[in-house]
Coordinates of C-alpha atoms in Angstrom, one line a residue:
X41 CA 159.6 -178.8 43.2
X42 CA 156.7 -176.6 44.1
X43 CA 158.6 -174.7 46.8
X44 CA 161.4 -173.8 44.0
X45 CA 158.8 -172.4 41.8
X46 CA 157.1 -170.6 44.6
X47 CA 160.6 -169.2 45.4
X48 CA 161.7 -168.4 42.0
X49 CA 158.2 -166.9 41.3
X50 CA 158.9 -164.7 44.7
X51 CA 162.2 -163.4 43.5
X52 CA 160.7 -162.7 40.2
X53 CA 158.2 -160.5 41.8
X54 CA 161.0 -158.8 43.8
X55 CA 162.9 -158.2 40.9
X56 CA 160.3 -156.7 38.9
X57 CA 159.2 -154.5 41.6
X58 CA 162.8 -153.5 42.1
X59 CA 163.2 -152.3 38.9
X60 CA 159.8 -150.3 38.4
X61 CA 161.0 -148.7 41.4
X62 CA 164.2 -147.9 40.0
X63 CA 163.2 -146.6 36.6
X64 CA 160.5 -144.3 38.5
X65 CA 162.8 -142.8 40.6
X66 CA 165.9 -142.7 38.4
X67 CA 164.5 -142.4 34.6
X68 CA 161.0 -141.0 34.4
X69 CA 161.0 -138.7 36.7
X70 CA 163.4 -136.9 34.8
X71 CA 161.7 -137.5 31.1
X72 CA 160.4 -133.8 31.1
X73 CA 157.8 -133.8 28.4
X74 CA 156.1 -131.1 26.4
X75 CA 152.4 -131.7 25.9
X76 CA 150.6 -130.1 23.2
X77 CA 146.7 -128.9 23.0
X78 CA 144.7 -126.9 20.8
X79 CA 141.9 -125.2 22.6
X80 CA 138.7 -123.5 20.6
X81 CA 137.7 -120.4 22.8
X82 CA 139.1 -117.7 20.2
X83 CA 136.3 -115.8 18.1
X84 CA 136.1 -116.6 14.6
X85 CA 138.8 -115.3 12.3
X86 CA 141.1 -114.2 14.7
X87 CA 144.9 -115.2 15.4
X88 CA 145.7 -118.5 17.4
X89 CA 147.4 -117.4 20.8
X90 CA 149.9 -119.8 22.6
X91 CA 149.6 -120.0 26.3
X92 CA 152.6 -122.0 28.0
X93 CA 151.0 -123.9 31.3
X94 CA 153.7 -124.6 33.8
X95 CA 152.8 -126.2 37.2
X96 CA 154.5 -127.9 40.1
X97 CA 158.0 -127.4 40.0
X98 CA 158.8 -128.8 43.7
X99 CA 162.2 -127.2 42.9
X100 CA 165.1 -128.4 45.1
X101 CA 168.2 -126.5 45.0
X102 CA 170.5 -129.4 42.8
X103 CA 167.8 -129.9 40.5
X104 CA 169.8 -128.1 37.4
X105 CA 168.6 -130.8 34.8
X106 CA 164.7 -129.4 35.3
X107 CA 166.0 -126.1 35.7
X108 CA 167.7 -125.8 32.3
X109 CA 164.7 -127.9 30.5
X110 CA 162.2 -125.5 31.8
X111 CA 164.2 -122.5 30.7
X112 CA 164.8 -123.6 27.4
X113 CA 160.9 -123.3 26.7
X114 CA 161.4 -119.6 26.4
X115 CA 162.4 -120.8 22.8
X116 CA 158.7 -121.6 22.1
X117 CA 157.8 -117.6 22.2
X118 CA 154.9 -117.8 24.4
X119 CA 152.0 -115.3 24.0
X120 CA 151.3 -115.7 27.7
X121 CA 153.2 -117.7 30.5
X122 CA 151.0 -119.3 33.2
X123 CA 152.2 -120.6 36.7
X124 CA 149.9 -122.7 38.8
X125 CA 151.6 -123.0 41.7
X126 CA 153.6 -125.6 43.8
X127 CA 157.3 -123.8 42.9
X128 CA 159.2 -124.7 45.9
X129 CA 160.3 -127.9 47.8
X130 CA 163.0 -126.2 50.0
X131 CA 163.9 -123.2 51.9
X132 CA 166.9 -122.3 49.7
X133 CA 165.0 -122.9 46.3
X134 CA 164.5 -119.6 45.3
X135 CA 167.5 -119.1 43.2
X136 CA 166.6 -122.5 41.3
X137 CA 163.3 -121.8 40.2
X138 CA 164.6 -118.1 39.2
X139 CA 167.2 -119.7 37.1
X140 CA 164.3 -122.2 35.6
X141 CA 161.9 -119.2 34.6
X142 CA 164.3 -116.2 34.5
X143 CA 164.1 -116.1 30.5
X144 CA 160.2 -116.9 30.9
X145 CA 159.7 -113.5 32.7
X146 CA 160.5 -111.2 29.4
X147 CA 157.0 -112.6 28.1
X148 CA 153.5 -111.6 29.7
X149 CA 152.9 -114.0 32.7
X150 CA 150.3 -114.7 35.3
X151 CA 150.5 -117.0 38.7
X152 CA 149.0 -118.3 41.8
X153 CA 150.5 -119.8 44.8
X154 CA 150.0 -123.5 46.2
X155 CA 150.8 -124.7 49.3
X156 CA 154.2 -125.8 48.8
X157 CA 155.1 -122.1 47.9
X158 CA 154.1 -121.2 51.6
X159 CA 155.2 -124.3 53.4
X160 CA 158.1 -127.0 52.7
X161 CA 157.4 -130.4 52.7
X162 CA 156.7 -132.9 55.5
X163 CA 157.2 -136.7 55.3
X164 CA 154.2 -138.3 55.2
X165 CA 152.8 -142.1 54.2
X166 CA 152.1 -142.1 50.6
X167 CA 149.1 -144.3 51.0
X168 CA 147.7 -141.4 53.1
X169 CA 146.4 -139.6 50.0
X170 CA 143.8 -142.1 49.5
X171 CA 142.2 -140.5 52.4
X172 CA 139.6 -138.1 51.7
X173 CA 139.9 -136.0 54.9
X174 CA 143.4 -136.5 56.0
X175 CA 144.9 -133.7 58.1
X176 CA 147.2 -131.2 55.9
X177 CA 150.4 -131.0 58.0
X178 CA 152.6 -128.2 57.4
X179 CA 156.7 -127.9 57.1
X180 CA 158.8 -125.2 57.1
X181 CA 157.9 -121.4 55.8
X182 CA 159.6 -121.0 52.6
X183 CA 160.6 -117.5 51.0
X184 CA 156.9 -117.0 49.1
X185 CA 157.2 -113.1 49.4
X186 CA 160.9 -113.0 47.7
X187 CA 159.1 -115.2 44.7
X188 CA 156.2 -113.0 44.8
X189 CA 158.2 -109.9 44.4
X190 CA 160.5 -111.1 41.9
X191 CA 157.3 -112.1 39.4
X192 CA 155.6 -109.0 40.3
X193 CA 158.6 -106.9 39.6
X194 CA 158.8 -108.9 36.4
X195 CA 155.3 -107.8 35.2
X196 CA 153.3 -111.0 35.9
X197 CA 150.3 -110.2 37.6
X198 CA 149.6 -111.8 41.0
X199 CA 146.2 -113.6 40.6
X200 CA 146.2 -115.2 44.3
X201 CA 142.3 -114.1 45.4
X202 CA 142.6 -111.3 42.7
X203 CA 141.7 -110.3 39.4
X204 CA 143.0 -108.0 36.3
X205 CA 143.3 -107.3 32.5
X206 CA 146.3 -107.8 30.5
X207 CA 147.4 -107.4 26.8
X208 CA 149.2 -110.5 25.3
X209 CA 149.7 -111.3 21.6
X210 CA 147.5 -108.3 21.0
X211 CA 144.4 -109.2 22.8
X212 CA 143.2 -107.9 25.7
X213 CA 142.5 -111.0 28.2
X214 CA 140.4 -110.9 31.2
X215 CA 142.0 -112.9 34.4
X216 CA 140.9 -114.4 37.5
X217 CA 142.5 -116.5 40.2
X218 CA 142.1 -117.7 43.9
X219 CA 144.9 -119.0 46.3
X220 CA 145.1 -122.6 47.1
X221 CA 141.4 -124.4 47.5
X222 CA 143.7 -127.1 48.6
X223 CA 144.6 -124.8 52.6
X224 CA 141.3 -123.2 52.1
X225 CA 143.1 -119.8 51.1
X226 CA 141.0 -119.5 48.4
X227 CA 138.1 -116.2 48.2
X228 CA 136.6 -116.3 44.8
X229 CA 133.5 -114.5 45.8
X230 CA 135.5 -111.4 46.6
X231 CA 136.9 -111.4 43.0
X232 CA 133.9 -112.8 41.5
X233 CA 131.7 -111.6 38.6
X234 CA 130.7 -112.1 34.7
X235 CA 133.5 -111.4 32.2
X236 CA 133.2 -108.3 30.4
X237 CA 132.0 -108.2 27.1
X238 CA 135.2 -106.0 25.8
X239 CA 137.3 -109.1 27.2
X240 CA 138.5 -110.9 24.1
X241 CA 139.7 -114.1 25.8
X242 CA 138.6 -115.2 29.9
X243 CA 141.3 -117.2 31.7
X244 CA 141.0 -118.6 35.4
X245 CA 143.5 -119.7 37.5
X246 CA 143.9 -122.2 40.8
X247 CA 146.6 -124.5 42.0
X248 CA 144.0 -126.9 43.2
X249 CA 141.2 -127.8 40.8
X250 CA 138.7 -128.0 43.2
X251 CA 134.9 -128.6 41.6
X252 CA 133.5 -126.0 43.9
X253 CA 135.6 -123.7 42.6
X254 CA 135.7 -124.1 39.0
X255 CA 131.9 -124.1 38.9
X256 CA 131.8 -120.5 39.9
X257 CA 134.7 -119.5 37.4
X258 CA 132.9 -121.0 34.5
X259 CA 129.3 -119.3 35.6
X260 CA 131.0 -116.2 35.4
X261 CA 131.9 -117.2 31.7
X262 CA 135.6 -117.7 32.0
X263 CA 136.6 -119.7 29.0
X264 CA 139.5 -121.3 30.0
X265 CA 140.5 -122.7 33.5
X266 CA 144.2 -123.8 34.5
X267 CA 145.2 -125.7 37.4
X268 CA 148.3 -127.8 38.7
X269 CA 148.2 -130.0 41.9
X270 CA 147.4 -133.8 41.1
X271 CA 150.6 -134.4 38.9
X272 CA 148.2 -136.4 36.9
X273 CA 148.0 -138.8 39.6
X274 CA 152.0 -139.2 39.6
X275 CA 151.7 -143.1 40.0
X276 CA 149.3 -144.4 37.3
X277 CA 148.3 -147.6 36.4
X278 CA 148.6 -148.0 32.1
X279 CA 145.3 -148.6 31.0
X280 CA 143.7 -147.4 33.7
X281 CA 145.1 -143.9 34.8
X282 CA 145.7 -142.2 37.9
X283 CA 144.6 -143.8 41.2
X284 CA 143.8 -140.8 42.8
X285 CA 144.1 -137.0 42.3
X286 CA 144.5 -135.4 45.9
X287 CA 141.3 -133.0 45.4
X288 CA 137.7 -133.3 44.7
X289 CA 138.4 -133.7 41.0
X290 CA 137.5 -136.9 39.3
X291 CA 140.5 -138.9 38.3
X292 CA 139.4 -139.4 34.7
X293 CA 140.3 -135.3 34.8
X294 CA 143.8 -135.9 36.7
X295 CA 145.7 -134.0 33.7
X296 CA 145.0 -133.1 30.1
X297 CA 142.6 -130.8 28.5
X298 CA 138.9 -131.7 29.4
X299 CA 135.3 -129.9 28.7
X300 CA 134.2 -128.6 32.1
X301 CA 130.5 -130.6 32.7
X302 CA 127.4 -128.0 32.3
X303 CA 129.4 -125.0 30.9
X304 CA 131.0 -124.0 28.1
X305 CA 134.5 -123.7 29.6
X306 CA 137.7 -126.1 29.1
X307 CA 139.6 -127.1 31.8
X308 CA 143.4 -127.9 31.6
X309 CA 145.2 -130.3 34.7
X310 CA 149.1 -130.0 33.9
X311 CA 150.8 -133.1 35.4
X312 CA 153.5 -130.8 36.8
X313 CA 157.2 -130.9 36.4
X314 CA 158.3 -132.0 39.9
X315 CA 157.5 -134.2 42.7
X316 CA 157.3 -134.5 46.6
X317 CA 160.5 -134.8 47.7
X318 CA 159.6 -137.6 50.0
X319 CA 158.1 -139.1 47.0
X320 CA 160.7 -138.8 44.2
X321 CA 158.6 -141.1 41.6
X322 CA 156.8 -141.3 38.6
X323 CA 155.1 -144.2 37.1
X324 CA 153.1 -143.9 33.4
X325 CA 152.9 -140.0 34.2
X326 CA 156.0 -138.3 32.9
X327 CA 156.5 -134.8 34.2
X328 CA 155.4 -132.1 31.8
X329 CA 154.9 -128.7 30.5
X330 CA 152.2 -127.7 28.2
X331 CA 151.7 -125.6 25.2
X332 CA 148.2 -124.8 24.6
X333 CA 147.1 -122.8 21.4
X334 CA 144.3 -120.8 21.5
X335 CA 142.1 -121.3 18.2
X336 CA 138.7 -120.0 16.8
X337 CA 136.0 -122.0 18.1

């Protein structure tokens, strides 16, 4: 009798695990979700400004459902579009990325790249993400210059270790960004400096939200820090949250809007819209884009 009970418990556990895996791989990773946040960073008595934040598409050529959903976001009529990297997951992904983003290229925009814009994914043990000093492995080179040319040709600001100002929503915005800190391509000192008094809004971008970089951006007076990379943890435990962020960011900040410690800045981390192709699952962490409505303080 005891053996039969243990057998049934074992079979039940296996069945529950299989059902969870099927849900995470077939259902939740396709439940694209729009998050909405109000961010109090504007001067008093000014009109709101809407920023569409996209990250971590990890696009594969055949992912037309994702492409259609992202393209539909143009109906939100944002004042500014910000993309924080990891757009591609395949050497032939550029047409899919452009099919998704083409309707958004008509809006003012800015971008930085992530590691998976430069090189493709490689098969790895998912438990290696728990190792803080794991070695980064590169796959095949991706056509990042082709993607960059399309973005800049549409007028989007390339903020990979760069700084600029642009007009969006009738406001003069100071923008700065770094190339991906996750693979040590960042060079914030080359673009550092206080936000000018003439700027009506200031935004800083990085793919991986490494605290050392974010601290410098906040110290220079940037009011809104935008990043991706974490996938929100990708596989989360309900009631507990992300198990890992794959960077120096605390698990409690793996996604969403947070006040950056010891500063006046706000940090928004996008949980992103894709997954690593060798781990195509999401659990308790839906793929997302965010519309950030900037409002008076």
